[in-house]
PDB file of C-alpha atoms in Angstrom:
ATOM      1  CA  UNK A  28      61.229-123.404  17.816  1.00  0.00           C
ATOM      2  CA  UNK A  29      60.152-127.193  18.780  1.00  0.00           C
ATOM      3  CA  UNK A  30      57.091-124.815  20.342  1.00  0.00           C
ATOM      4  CA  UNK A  31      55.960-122.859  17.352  1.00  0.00           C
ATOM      5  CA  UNK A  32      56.745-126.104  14.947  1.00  0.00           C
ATOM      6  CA  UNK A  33      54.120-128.458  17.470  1.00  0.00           C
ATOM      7  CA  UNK A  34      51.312-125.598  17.864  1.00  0.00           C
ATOM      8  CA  UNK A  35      51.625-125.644  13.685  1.00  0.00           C
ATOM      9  CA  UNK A  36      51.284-129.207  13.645  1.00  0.00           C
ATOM     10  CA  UNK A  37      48.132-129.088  15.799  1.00  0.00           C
ATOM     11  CA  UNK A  38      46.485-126.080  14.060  1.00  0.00           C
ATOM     12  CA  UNK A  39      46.657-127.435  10.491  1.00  0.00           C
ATOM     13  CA  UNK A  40      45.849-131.314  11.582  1.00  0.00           C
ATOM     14  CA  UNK A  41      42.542-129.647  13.040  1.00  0.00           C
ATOM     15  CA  UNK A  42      41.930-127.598   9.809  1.00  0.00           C
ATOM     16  CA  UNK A  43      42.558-131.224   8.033  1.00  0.00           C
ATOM     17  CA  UNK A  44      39.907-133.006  10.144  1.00  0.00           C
ATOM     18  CA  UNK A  45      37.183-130.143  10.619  1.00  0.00           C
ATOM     19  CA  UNK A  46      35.460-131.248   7.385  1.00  0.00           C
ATOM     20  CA  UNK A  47      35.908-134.928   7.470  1.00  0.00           C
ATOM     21  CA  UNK A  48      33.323-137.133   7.444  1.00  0.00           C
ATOM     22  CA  UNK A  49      32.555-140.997   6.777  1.00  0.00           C
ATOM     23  CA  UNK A  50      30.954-140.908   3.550  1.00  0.00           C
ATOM     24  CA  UNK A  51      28.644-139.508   1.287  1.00  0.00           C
ATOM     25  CA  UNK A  52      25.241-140.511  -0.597  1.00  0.00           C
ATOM     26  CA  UNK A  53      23.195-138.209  -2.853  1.00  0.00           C
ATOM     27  CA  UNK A  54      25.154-135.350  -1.976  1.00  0.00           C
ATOM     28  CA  UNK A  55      24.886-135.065   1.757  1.00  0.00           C
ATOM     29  CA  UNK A  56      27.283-136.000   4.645  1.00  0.00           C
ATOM     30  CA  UNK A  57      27.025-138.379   7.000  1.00  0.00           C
ATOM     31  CA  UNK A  58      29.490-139.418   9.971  1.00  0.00           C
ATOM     32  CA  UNK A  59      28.578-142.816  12.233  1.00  0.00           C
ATOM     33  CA  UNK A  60      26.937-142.642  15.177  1.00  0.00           C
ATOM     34  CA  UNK A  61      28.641-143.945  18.110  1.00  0.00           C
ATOM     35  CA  UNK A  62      25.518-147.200  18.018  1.00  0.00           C
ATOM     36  CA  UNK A  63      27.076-148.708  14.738  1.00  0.00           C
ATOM     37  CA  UNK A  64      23.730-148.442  13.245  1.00  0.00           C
ATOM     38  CA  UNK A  65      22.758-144.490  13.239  1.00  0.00           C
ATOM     39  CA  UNK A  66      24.272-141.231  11.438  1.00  0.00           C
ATOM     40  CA  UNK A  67      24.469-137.327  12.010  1.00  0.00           C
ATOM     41  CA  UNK A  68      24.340-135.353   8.834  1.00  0.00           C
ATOM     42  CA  UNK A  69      27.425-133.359   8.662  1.00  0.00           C
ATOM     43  CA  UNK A  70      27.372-131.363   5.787  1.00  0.00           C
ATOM     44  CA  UNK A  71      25.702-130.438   3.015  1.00  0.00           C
ATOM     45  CA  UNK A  72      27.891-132.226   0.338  1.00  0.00           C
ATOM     46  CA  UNK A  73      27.183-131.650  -3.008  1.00  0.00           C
ATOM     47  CA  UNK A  74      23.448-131.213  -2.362  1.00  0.00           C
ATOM     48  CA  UNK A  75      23.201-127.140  -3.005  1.00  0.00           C
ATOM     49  CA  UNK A  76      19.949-126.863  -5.090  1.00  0.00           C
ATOM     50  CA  UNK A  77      16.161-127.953  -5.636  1.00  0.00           C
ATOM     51  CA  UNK A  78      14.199-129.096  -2.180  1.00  0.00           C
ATOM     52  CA  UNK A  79      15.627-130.704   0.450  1.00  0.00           C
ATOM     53  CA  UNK A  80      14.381-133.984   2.027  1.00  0.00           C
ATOM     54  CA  UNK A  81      16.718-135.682   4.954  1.00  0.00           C
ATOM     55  CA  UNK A  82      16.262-138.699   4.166  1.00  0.00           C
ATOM     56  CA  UNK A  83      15.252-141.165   6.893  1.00  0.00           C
ATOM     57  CA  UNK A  84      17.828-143.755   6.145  1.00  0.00           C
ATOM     58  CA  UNK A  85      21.010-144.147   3.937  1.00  0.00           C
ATOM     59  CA  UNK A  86      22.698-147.031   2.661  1.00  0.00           C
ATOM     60  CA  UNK A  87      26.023-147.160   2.528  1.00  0.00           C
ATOM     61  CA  UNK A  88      28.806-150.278   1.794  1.00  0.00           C
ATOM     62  CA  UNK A  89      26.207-152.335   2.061  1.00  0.00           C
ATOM     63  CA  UNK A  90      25.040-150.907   5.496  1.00  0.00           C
ATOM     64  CA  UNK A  91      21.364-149.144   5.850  1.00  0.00           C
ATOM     65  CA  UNK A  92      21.788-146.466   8.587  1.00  0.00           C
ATOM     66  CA  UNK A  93      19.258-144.518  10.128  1.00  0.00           C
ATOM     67  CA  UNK A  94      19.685-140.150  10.192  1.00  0.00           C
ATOM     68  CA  UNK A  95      19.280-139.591  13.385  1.00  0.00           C
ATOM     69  CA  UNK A  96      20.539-136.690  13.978  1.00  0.00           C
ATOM     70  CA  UNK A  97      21.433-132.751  11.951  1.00  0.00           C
ATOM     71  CA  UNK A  98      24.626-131.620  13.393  1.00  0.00           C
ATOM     72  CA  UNK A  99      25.789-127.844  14.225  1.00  0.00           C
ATOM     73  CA  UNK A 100      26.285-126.511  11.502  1.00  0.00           C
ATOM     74  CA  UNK A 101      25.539-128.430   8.805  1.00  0.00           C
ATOM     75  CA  UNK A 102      24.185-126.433   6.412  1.00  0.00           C
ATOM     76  CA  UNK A 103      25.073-123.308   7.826  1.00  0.00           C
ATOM     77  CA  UNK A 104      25.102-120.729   5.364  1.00  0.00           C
ATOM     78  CA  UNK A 105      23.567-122.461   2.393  1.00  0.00           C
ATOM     79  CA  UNK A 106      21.983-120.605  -0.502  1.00  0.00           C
ATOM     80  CA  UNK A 107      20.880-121.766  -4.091  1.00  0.00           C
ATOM     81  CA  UNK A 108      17.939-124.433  -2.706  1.00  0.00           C
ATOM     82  CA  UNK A 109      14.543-123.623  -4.293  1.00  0.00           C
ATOM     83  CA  UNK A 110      11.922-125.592  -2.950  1.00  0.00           C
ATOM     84  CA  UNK A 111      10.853-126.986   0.410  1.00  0.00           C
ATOM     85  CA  UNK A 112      12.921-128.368   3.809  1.00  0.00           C
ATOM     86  CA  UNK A 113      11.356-131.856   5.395  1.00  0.00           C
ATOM     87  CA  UNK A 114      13.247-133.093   8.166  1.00  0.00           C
ATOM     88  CA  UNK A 115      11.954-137.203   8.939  1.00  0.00           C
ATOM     89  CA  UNK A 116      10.613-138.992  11.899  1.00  0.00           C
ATOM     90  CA  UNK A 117      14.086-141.070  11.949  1.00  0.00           C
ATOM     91  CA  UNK A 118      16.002-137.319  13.107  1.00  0.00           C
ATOM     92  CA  UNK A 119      15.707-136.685  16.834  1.00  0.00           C
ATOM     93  CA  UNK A 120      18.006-133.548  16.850  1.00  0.00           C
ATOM     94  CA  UNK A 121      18.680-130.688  15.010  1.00  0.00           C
ATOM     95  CA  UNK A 122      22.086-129.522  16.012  1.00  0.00           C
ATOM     96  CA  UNK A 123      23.478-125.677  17.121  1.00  0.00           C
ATOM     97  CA  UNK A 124      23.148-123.654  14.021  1.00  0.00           C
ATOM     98  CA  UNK A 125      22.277-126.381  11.782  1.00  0.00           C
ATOM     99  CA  UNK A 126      20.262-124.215   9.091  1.00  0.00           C
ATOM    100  CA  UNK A 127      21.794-120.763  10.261  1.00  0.00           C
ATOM    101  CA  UNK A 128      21.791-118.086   7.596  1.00  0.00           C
ATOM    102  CA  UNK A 129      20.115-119.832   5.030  1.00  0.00           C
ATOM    103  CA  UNK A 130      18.364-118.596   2.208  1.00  0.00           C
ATOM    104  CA  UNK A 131      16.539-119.774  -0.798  1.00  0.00           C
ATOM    105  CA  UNK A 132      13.991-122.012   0.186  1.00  0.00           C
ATOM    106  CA  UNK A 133      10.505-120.818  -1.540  1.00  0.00           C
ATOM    107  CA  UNK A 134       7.981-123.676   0.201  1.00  0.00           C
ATOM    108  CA  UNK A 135       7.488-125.031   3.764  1.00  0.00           C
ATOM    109  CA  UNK A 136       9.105-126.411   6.643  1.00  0.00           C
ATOM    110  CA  UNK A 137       8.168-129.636   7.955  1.00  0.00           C
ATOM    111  CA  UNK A 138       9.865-130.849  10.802  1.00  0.00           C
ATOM    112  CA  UNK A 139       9.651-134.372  11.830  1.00  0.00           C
ATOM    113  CA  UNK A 140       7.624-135.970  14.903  1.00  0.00           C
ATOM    114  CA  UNK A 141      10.369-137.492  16.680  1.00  0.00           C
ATOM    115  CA  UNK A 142      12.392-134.307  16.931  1.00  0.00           C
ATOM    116  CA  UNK A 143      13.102-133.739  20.979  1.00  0.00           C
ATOM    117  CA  UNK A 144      15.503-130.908  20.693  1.00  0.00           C
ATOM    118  CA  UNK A 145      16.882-127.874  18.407  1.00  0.00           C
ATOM    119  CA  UNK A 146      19.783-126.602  18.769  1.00  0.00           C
ATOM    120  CA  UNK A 147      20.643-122.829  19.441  1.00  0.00           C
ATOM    121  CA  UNK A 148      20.667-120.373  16.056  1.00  0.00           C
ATOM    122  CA  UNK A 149      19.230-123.839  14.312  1.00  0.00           C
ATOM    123  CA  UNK A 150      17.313-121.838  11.989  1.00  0.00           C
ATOM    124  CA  UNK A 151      18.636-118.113  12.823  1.00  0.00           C
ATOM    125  CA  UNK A 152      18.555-116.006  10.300  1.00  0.00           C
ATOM    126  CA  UNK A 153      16.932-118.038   7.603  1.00  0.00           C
ATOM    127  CA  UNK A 154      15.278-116.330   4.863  1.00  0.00           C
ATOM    128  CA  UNK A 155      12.832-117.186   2.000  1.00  0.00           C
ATOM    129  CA  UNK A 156      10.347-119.969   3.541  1.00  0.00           C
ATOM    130  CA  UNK A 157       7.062-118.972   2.595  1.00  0.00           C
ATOM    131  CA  UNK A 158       4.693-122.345   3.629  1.00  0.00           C
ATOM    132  CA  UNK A 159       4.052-122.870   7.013  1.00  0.00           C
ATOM    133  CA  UNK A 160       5.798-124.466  10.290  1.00  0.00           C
ATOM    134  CA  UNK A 161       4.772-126.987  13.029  1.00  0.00           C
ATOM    135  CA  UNK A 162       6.673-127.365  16.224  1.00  0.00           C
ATOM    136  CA  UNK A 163       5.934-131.087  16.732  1.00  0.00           C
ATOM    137  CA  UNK A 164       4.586-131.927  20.549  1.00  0.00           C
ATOM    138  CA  UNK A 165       7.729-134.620  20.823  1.00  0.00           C
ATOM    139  CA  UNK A 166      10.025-131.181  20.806  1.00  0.00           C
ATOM    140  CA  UNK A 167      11.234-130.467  24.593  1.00  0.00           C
ATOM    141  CA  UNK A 168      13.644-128.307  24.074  1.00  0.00           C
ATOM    142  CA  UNK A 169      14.587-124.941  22.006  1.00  0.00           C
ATOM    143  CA  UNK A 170      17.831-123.255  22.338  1.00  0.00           C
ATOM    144  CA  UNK A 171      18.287-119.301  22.261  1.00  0.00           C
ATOM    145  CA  UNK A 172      17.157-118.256  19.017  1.00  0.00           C
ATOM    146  CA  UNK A 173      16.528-121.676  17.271  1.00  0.00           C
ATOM    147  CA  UNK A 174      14.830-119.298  14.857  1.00  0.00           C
TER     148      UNK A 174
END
């Protein structure tokens, strides 16, 4: 019983902690990076409509952080955005299914020049971008079907 009651424990604390994140600002979600001065977006938040534009910095408590990073996932699945997707400079990696299954987006996507790596299934299965796409030089690395 003290088996089954401890593998419940576990199970929902991990459901608990899978969405978490550090904060929020203009409807996206950021967690620190491990620098102090850096953060991953983690989720799309609130932010479900119009164009999207990372932005290349957030301020937060008083803090300015720079995006560095998408991670897996993040906006996996989204629908309902209308416009164009710009990633910035500041983001270096676009995590494992990042984008994946997205739909929606009517304009281009621009991906930023300091972008060294995208993640498997980043943008797998994305539909509705009708502008065009660069693959900046500074990108080294592609996972199976980043798009």
């Amino acid at each position: 019983m003290k088996k089954i009651f401890l593998i419940f424990t576990l199970l929902v604390t991990a459901w608990l902690t899978a969405g978490a994140f550090d904060f929020e600002v203009d409807g996206l979600a950021y967690n620190k990076n491990s620098d102090g001065k850096s953060v991953t977006v983690t989720k799309g938040g609130s932010k479900t409509s119009g164009s999207l534009k990372i932005p290349e910095s957030v301020t937060y408590s008083g803090k300015t952080y720079s995006v560095t990073a998408i991670g897996n996932d993040a906006f996996e699945r989204c629908s309902g955005f209308t416009g164009s997707l710009t990633i910035p400079n500041s983001v270096t990696y676009i995590g494992s299914g990042a984008f994946q299954g997205c739909s929606g987006f009517t304009g281009s996507l621009t991906i930023g020049n300091s972008v060294t790596s995208i993640g498997p299934y980043a943008f797998y299965f994305c539909s509705g971008f009708t502008g065009s796409l660069t693959i900046p030089n500074s990108v080294t690395s592609i996972g199976d079907d980043a798009f």
